[in-house]
């Protein structure tokens, strides 16, 4: 009984707190990302990153820095992203004029690489991608995902692992 009273009180407090949120005080990209259940934080670099999972995002940003460039953002599509979420992610990434290359790093455990690959192709076409795109896929349905990217007719730079992806993204800047 006491725990249900506590939970009710906490839910009321949470709703009251979030009612005070002022989106005008936030980065518009973060607000847009939130509308599509994406986690986004803008940074000062020039390599846009789309990753699934916060840990993988941190590792991706670190290895970009290790190879001499800087990430333009932290964008986590999560473990169950839809094609539409990938499209929205690309819209956010490509709206940043500092972004000179994109690095997509997906480990498909729950997320299926073929779904992400379809989303990447669709997104790149919809936004009229004008910057180099490096993609590293690993995990569930990875071979299907790689075939989708290869057959897309788009100029997508495939990477074998994270180190390879970061090196290729940094090289694409020049």
PDB file of N, CA, C and O in Angstrom, residues 47-67 69-71 73-75 102-107 134 136 161-163 165-167 169-170:
ATOM      1  N   UNK A  47      32.561  15.445 -37.966  1.00  0.00           N
ATOM      2  CA  UNK A  47      32.111  14.122 -38.385  1.00  0.00           C
ATOM      3  C   UNK A  47      30.814  13.809 -37.637  1.00  0.00           C
ATOM      4  O   UNK A  47      30.802  13.665 -36.411  1.00  0.00           O
ATOM      5  N   UNK A  48      29.715  13.755 -38.397  1.00  0.00           N
ATOM      6  CA  UNK A  48      28.419  13.429 -37.819  1.00  0.00           C
ATOM      7  C   UNK A  48      28.365  11.937 -37.516  1.00  0.00           C
ATOM      8  O   UNK A  48      28.803  11.124 -38.336  1.00  0.00           O
ATOM      9  N   UNK A  49      27.836  11.588 -36.364  1.00  0.00           N
ATOM     10  CA  UNK A  49      27.800  10.183 -35.928  1.00  0.00           C
ATOM     11  C   UNK A  49      26.368   9.727 -35.686  1.00  0.00           C
ATOM     12  O   UNK A  49      25.601  10.411 -35.009  1.00  0.00           O
ATOM     13  N   UNK A  50      26.042   8.565 -36.235  1.00  0.00           N
ATOM     14  CA  UNK A  50      24.772   7.903 -35.923  1.00  0.00           C
ATOM     15  C   UNK A  50      25.129   6.501 -35.446  1.00  0.00           C
ATOM     16  O   UNK A  50      25.733   5.725 -36.191  1.00  0.00           O
ATOM     17  N   UNK A  51      24.765   6.210 -34.213  1.00  0.00           N
ATOM     18  CA  UNK A  51      25.180   4.982 -33.551  1.00  0.00           C
ATOM     19  C   UNK A  51      23.990   4.422 -32.790  1.00  0.00           C
ATOM     20  O   UNK A  51      23.037   5.140 -32.489  1.00  0.00           O
ATOM     21  N   UNK A  52      24.026   3.126 -32.481  1.00  0.00           N
ATOM     22  CA  UNK A  52      22.978   2.575 -31.618  1.00  0.00           C
ATOM     23  C   UNK A  52      23.595   2.126 -30.308  1.00  0.00           C
ATOM     24  O   UNK A  52      24.403   1.225 -30.265  1.00  0.00           O
ATOM     25  N   UNK A  53      23.257   2.834 -29.256  1.00  0.00           N
ATOM     26  CA  UNK A  53      23.755   2.543 -27.920  1.00  0.00           C
ATOM     27  C   UNK A  53      24.725   3.614 -27.456  1.00  0.00           C
ATOM     28  O   UNK A  53      25.622   4.016 -28.198  1.00  0.00           O
ATOM     29  N   UNK A  54      24.545   4.050 -26.222  1.00  0.00           N
ATOM     30  CA  UNK A  54      25.378   5.130 -25.683  1.00  0.00           C
ATOM     31  C   UNK A  54      26.838   4.719 -25.562  1.00  0.00           C
ATOM     32  O   UNK A  54      27.736   5.512 -25.859  1.00  0.00           O
ATOM     33  N   UNK A  55      27.103   3.496 -25.159  1.00  0.00           N
ATOM     34  CA  UNK A  55      28.482   3.041 -25.035  1.00  0.00           C
ATOM     35  C   UNK A  55      29.192   3.007 -26.370  1.00  0.00           C
ATOM     36  O   UNK A  55      30.348   3.444 -26.492  1.00  0.00           O
ATOM     37  N   UNK A  56      28.508   2.511 -27.386  1.00  0.00           N
ATOM     38  CA  UNK A  56      29.078   2.473 -28.733  1.00  0.00           C
ATOM     39  C   UNK A  56      29.276   3.895 -29.259  1.00  0.00           C
ATOM     40  O   UNK A  56      30.260   4.173 -29.945  1.00  0.00           O
ATOM     41  N   UNK A  57      28.368   4.781 -28.924  1.00  0.00           N
ATOM     42  CA  UNK A  57      28.506   6.192 -29.334  1.00  0.00           C
ATOM     43  C   UNK A  57      29.751   6.806 -28.701  1.00  0.00           C
ATOM     44  O   UNK A  57      30.520   7.500 -29.382  1.00  0.00           O
ATOM     45  N   UNK A  58      29.967   6.544 -27.426  1.00  0.00           N
ATOM     46  CA  UNK A  58      31.141   7.091 -26.750  1.00  0.00           C
ATOM     47  C   UNK A  58      32.428   6.533 -27.367  1.00  0.00           C
ATOM     48  O   UNK A  58      33.379   7.274 -27.608  1.00  0.00           O
ATOM     49  N   UNK A  59      32.446   5.216 -27.632  1.00  0.00           N
ATOM     50  CA  UNK A  59      33.621   4.602 -28.249  1.00  0.00           C
ATOM     51  C   UNK A  59      33.869   5.181 -29.643  1.00  0.00           C
ATOM     52  O   UNK A  59      35.015   5.448 -30.023  1.00  0.00           O
ATOM     53  N   UNK A  60      32.797   5.408 -30.394  1.00  0.00           N
ATOM     54  CA  UNK A  60      32.911   5.975 -31.737  1.00  0.00           C
ATOM     55  C   UNK A  60      33.495   7.382 -31.674  1.00  0.00           C
ATOM     56  O   UNK A  60      34.405   7.725 -32.441  1.00  0.00           O
ATOM     57  N   UNK A  61      32.998   8.185 -30.767  1.00  0.00           N
ATOM     58  CA  UNK A  61      33.511   9.548 -30.628  1.00  0.00           C
ATOM     59  C   UNK A  61      34.980   9.531 -30.203  1.00  0.00           C
ATOM     60  O   UNK A  61      35.790  10.315 -30.721  1.00  0.00           O
ATOM     61  N   UNK A  62      35.344   8.635 -29.292  1.00  0.00           N
ATOM     62  CA  UNK A  62      36.736   8.543 -28.837  1.00  0.00           C
ATOM     63  C   UNK A  62      37.675   8.163 -29.976  1.00  0.00           C
ATOM     64  O   UNK A  62      38.749   8.738 -30.120  1.00  0.00           O
ATOM     65  N   UNK A  63      37.277   7.187 -30.777  1.00  0.00           N
ATOM     66  CA  UNK A  63      38.182   6.717 -31.836  1.00  0.00           C
ATOM     67  C   UNK A  63      38.291   7.730 -32.978  1.00  0.00           C
ATOM     68  O   UNK A  63      39.339   7.842 -33.607  1.00  0.00           O
ATOM     69  N   UNK A  64      37.238   8.502 -33.203  1.00  0.00           N
ATOM     70  CA  UNK A  64      37.341   9.604 -34.167  1.00  0.00           C
ATOM     71  C   UNK A  64      38.399  10.592 -33.676  1.00  0.00           C
ATOM     72  O   UNK A  64      39.265  11.026 -34.440  1.00  0.00           O
ATOM     73  N   UNK A  65      38.348  10.919 -32.406  1.00  0.00           N
ATOM     74  CA  UNK A  65      39.333  11.841 -31.821  1.00  0.00           C
ATOM     75  C   UNK A  65      40.738  11.252 -31.876  1.00  0.00           C
ATOM     76  O   UNK A  65      41.703  11.961 -32.172  1.00  0.00           O
ATOM     77  N   UNK A  66      40.861   9.960 -31.596  1.00  0.00           N
ATOM     78  CA  UNK A  66      42.153   9.281 -31.645  1.00  0.00           C
ATOM     79  C   UNK A  66      42.804   9.408 -33.019  1.00  0.00           C
ATOM     80  O   UNK A  66      44.025   9.545 -33.133  1.00  0.00           O
ATOM     81  N   UNK A  67      41.968   9.416 -34.062  1.00  0.00           N
ATOM     82  CA  UNK A  67      42.491   9.490 -35.429  1.00  0.00           C
ATOM     83  C   UNK A  67      42.579  10.923 -35.958  1.00  0.00           C
ATOM     84  O   UNK A  67      42.767  11.130 -37.161  1.00  0.00           O
ATOM     85  N   UNK A  69      40.368  13.717 -35.722  1.00  0.00           N
ATOM     86  CA  UNK A  69      39.220  14.576 -36.053  1.00  0.00           C
ATOM     87  C   UNK A  69      38.358  14.731 -34.792  1.00  0.00           C
ATOM     88  O   UNK A  69      38.761  14.335 -33.705  1.00  0.00           O
ATOM     89  N   UNK A  70      37.181  15.289 -34.956  1.00  0.00           N
ATOM     90  CA  UNK A  70      36.295  15.497 -33.813  1.00  0.00           C
ATOM     91  C   UNK A  70      34.854  15.202 -34.211  1.00  0.00           C
ATOM     92  O   UNK A  70      34.426  15.546 -35.325  1.00  0.00           O
ATOM     93  N   UNK A  71      34.113  14.567 -33.317  1.00  0.00           N
ATOM     94  CA  UNK A  71      32.703  14.288 -33.605  1.00  0.00           C
ATOM     95  C   UNK A  71      31.877  15.566 -33.566  1.00  0.00           C
ATOM     96  O   UNK A  71      32.129  16.466 -32.771  1.00  0.00           O
ATOM     97  N   UNK A  73      28.611  15.378 -33.093  1.00  0.00           N
ATOM     98  CA  UNK A  73      27.422  15.122 -32.288  1.00  0.00           C
ATOM     99  C   UNK A  73      27.510  13.762 -31.611  1.00  0.00           C
ATOM    100  O   UNK A  73      28.392  12.956 -31.895  1.00  0.00           O
ATOM    101  N   UNK A  74      26.553  13.553 -30.762  1.00  0.00           N
ATOM    102  CA  UNK A  74      26.244  12.244 -30.180  1.00  0.00           C
ATOM    103  C   UNK A  74      24.815  11.988 -30.627  1.00  0.00           C
ATOM    104  O   UNK A  74      23.923  12.739 -30.254  1.00  0.00           O
ATOM    105  N   UNK A  75      24.595  10.988 -31.474  1.00  0.00           N
ATOM    106  CA  UNK A  75      23.234  10.662 -31.898  1.00  0.00           C
ATOM    107  C   UNK A  75      23.049   9.149 -31.775  1.00  0.00           C
ATOM    108  O   UNK A  75      23.668   8.381 -32.490  1.00  0.00           O
ATOM    109  N   UNK A 102      29.826  11.685 -42.596  1.00  0.00           N
ATOM    110  CA  UNK A 102      28.968  10.953 -41.655  1.00  0.00           C
ATOM    111  C   UNK A 102      29.568   9.580 -41.392  1.00  0.00           C
ATOM    112  O   UNK A 102      30.068   8.927 -42.319  1.00  0.00           O
ATOM    113  N   UNK A 103      29.499   9.160 -40.142  1.00  0.00           N
ATOM    114  CA  UNK A 103      29.933   7.826 -39.763  1.00  0.00           C
ATOM    115  C   UNK A 103      28.756   7.145 -39.062  1.00  0.00           C
ATOM    116  O   UNK A 103      28.276   7.628 -38.047  1.00  0.00           O
ATOM    117  N   UNK A 104      28.286   6.055 -39.643  1.00  0.00           N
ATOM    118  CA  UNK A 104      27.216   5.255 -39.039  1.00  0.00           C
ATOM    119  C   UNK A 104      27.879   3.993 -38.498  1.00  0.00           C
ATOM    120  O   UNK A 104      28.539   3.267 -39.238  1.00  0.00           O
ATOM    121  N   UNK A 105      27.707   3.769 -37.204  1.00  0.00           N
ATOM    122  CA  UNK A 105      28.321   2.618 -36.538  1.00  0.00           C
ATOM    123  C   UNK A 105      27.219   1.850 -35.812  1.00  0.00           C
ATOM    124  O   UNK A 105      26.732   2.298 -34.785  1.00  0.00           O
ATOM    125  N   UNK A 106      26.822   0.723 -36.377  1.00  0.00           N
ATOM    126  CA  UNK A 106      25.702  -0.048 -35.825  1.00  0.00           C
ATOM    127  C   UNK A 106      26.154  -1.438 -35.430  1.00  0.00           C
ATOM    128  O   UNK A 106      26.764  -2.156 -36.220  1.00  0.00           O
ATOM    129  N   UNK A 107      25.848  -1.795 -34.200  1.00  0.00           N
ATOM    130  CA  UNK A 107      26.006  -3.180 -33.758  1.00  0.00           C
ATOM    131  C   UNK A 107      24.603  -3.744 -33.594  1.00  0.00           C
ATOM    132  O   UNK A 107      23.859  -3.333 -32.717  1.00  0.00           O
ATOM    133  N   UNK A 134      30.321   6.899 -44.304  1.00  0.00           N
ATOM    134  CA  UNK A 134      31.027   5.686 -43.927  1.00  0.00           C
ATOM    135  C   UNK A 134      30.086   4.873 -43.049  1.00  0.00           C
ATOM    136  O   UNK A 134      29.492   5.409 -42.106  1.00  0.00           O
ATOM    137  N   UNK A 136      29.637   1.228 -40.845  1.00  0.00           N
ATOM    138  CA  UNK A 136      30.121  -0.009 -40.251  1.00  0.00           C
ATOM    139  C   UNK A 136      28.919  -0.726 -39.640  1.00  0.00           C
ATOM    140  O   UNK A 136      28.222  -0.187 -38.784  1.00  0.00           O
ATOM    141  N   UNK A 161      35.409  -2.594 -39.410  1.00  0.00           N
ATOM    142  CA  UNK A 161      35.330  -2.511 -37.948  1.00  0.00           C
ATOM    143  C   UNK A 161      35.363  -1.034 -37.556  1.00  0.00           C
ATOM    144  O   UNK A 161      35.476  -0.159 -38.420  1.00  0.00           O
ATOM    145  N   UNK A 162      35.304  -0.775 -36.261  1.00  0.00           N
ATOM    146  CA  UNK A 162      35.221   0.612 -35.803  1.00  0.00           C
ATOM    147  C   UNK A 162      36.482   1.403 -36.140  1.00  0.00           C
ATOM    148  O   UNK A 162      36.403   2.553 -36.573  1.00  0.00           O
ATOM    149  N   UNK A 163      37.646   0.802 -35.959  1.00  0.00           N
ATOM    150  CA  UNK A 163      38.885   1.500 -36.267  1.00  0.00           C
ATOM    151  C   UNK A 163      38.945   1.859 -37.753  1.00  0.00           C
ATOM    152  O   UNK A 163      39.270   2.994 -38.114  1.00  0.00           O
ATOM    153  N   UNK A 165      36.400   2.220 -39.740  1.00  0.00           N
ATOM    154  CA  UNK A 165      35.371   3.245 -39.991  1.00  0.00           C
ATOM    155  C   UNK A 165      35.880   4.636 -39.630  1.00  0.00           C
ATOM    156  O   UNK A 165      35.705   5.591 -40.396  1.00  0.00           O
ATOM    157  N   UNK A 166      36.500   4.758 -38.476  1.00  0.00           N
ATOM    158  CA  UNK A 166      37.007   6.062 -38.047  1.00  0.00           C
ATOM    159  C   UNK A 166      38.100   6.564 -38.987  1.00  0.00           C
ATOM    160  O   UNK A 166      38.107   7.736 -39.375  1.00  0.00           O
ATOM    161  N   UNK A 167      39.012   5.682 -39.364  1.00  0.00           N
ATOM    162  CA  UNK A 167      40.079   6.073 -40.298  1.00  0.00           C
ATOM    163  C   UNK A 167      39.492   6.560 -41.617  1.00  0.00           C
ATOM    164  O   UNK A 167      39.932   7.568 -42.179  1.00  0.00           O
ATOM    165  N   UNK A 169      36.431   7.730 -42.175  1.00  0.00           N
ATOM    166  CA  UNK A 169      35.689   8.988 -41.979  1.00  0.00           C
ATOM    167  C   UNK A 169      36.644  10.170 -41.903  1.00  0.00           C
ATOM    168  O   UNK A 169      36.400  11.219 -42.506  1.00  0.00           O
ATOM    169  N   UNK A 170      37.742  10.017 -41.168  1.00  0.00           N
ATOM    170  CA  UNK A 170      38.725  11.088 -41.061  1.00  0.00           C
ATOM    171  C   UNK A 170      39.352  11.355 -42.435  1.00  0.00           C
ATOM    172  O   UNK A 170      39.498  12.510 -42.842  1.00  0.00           O
TER     173      UNK A 170
END
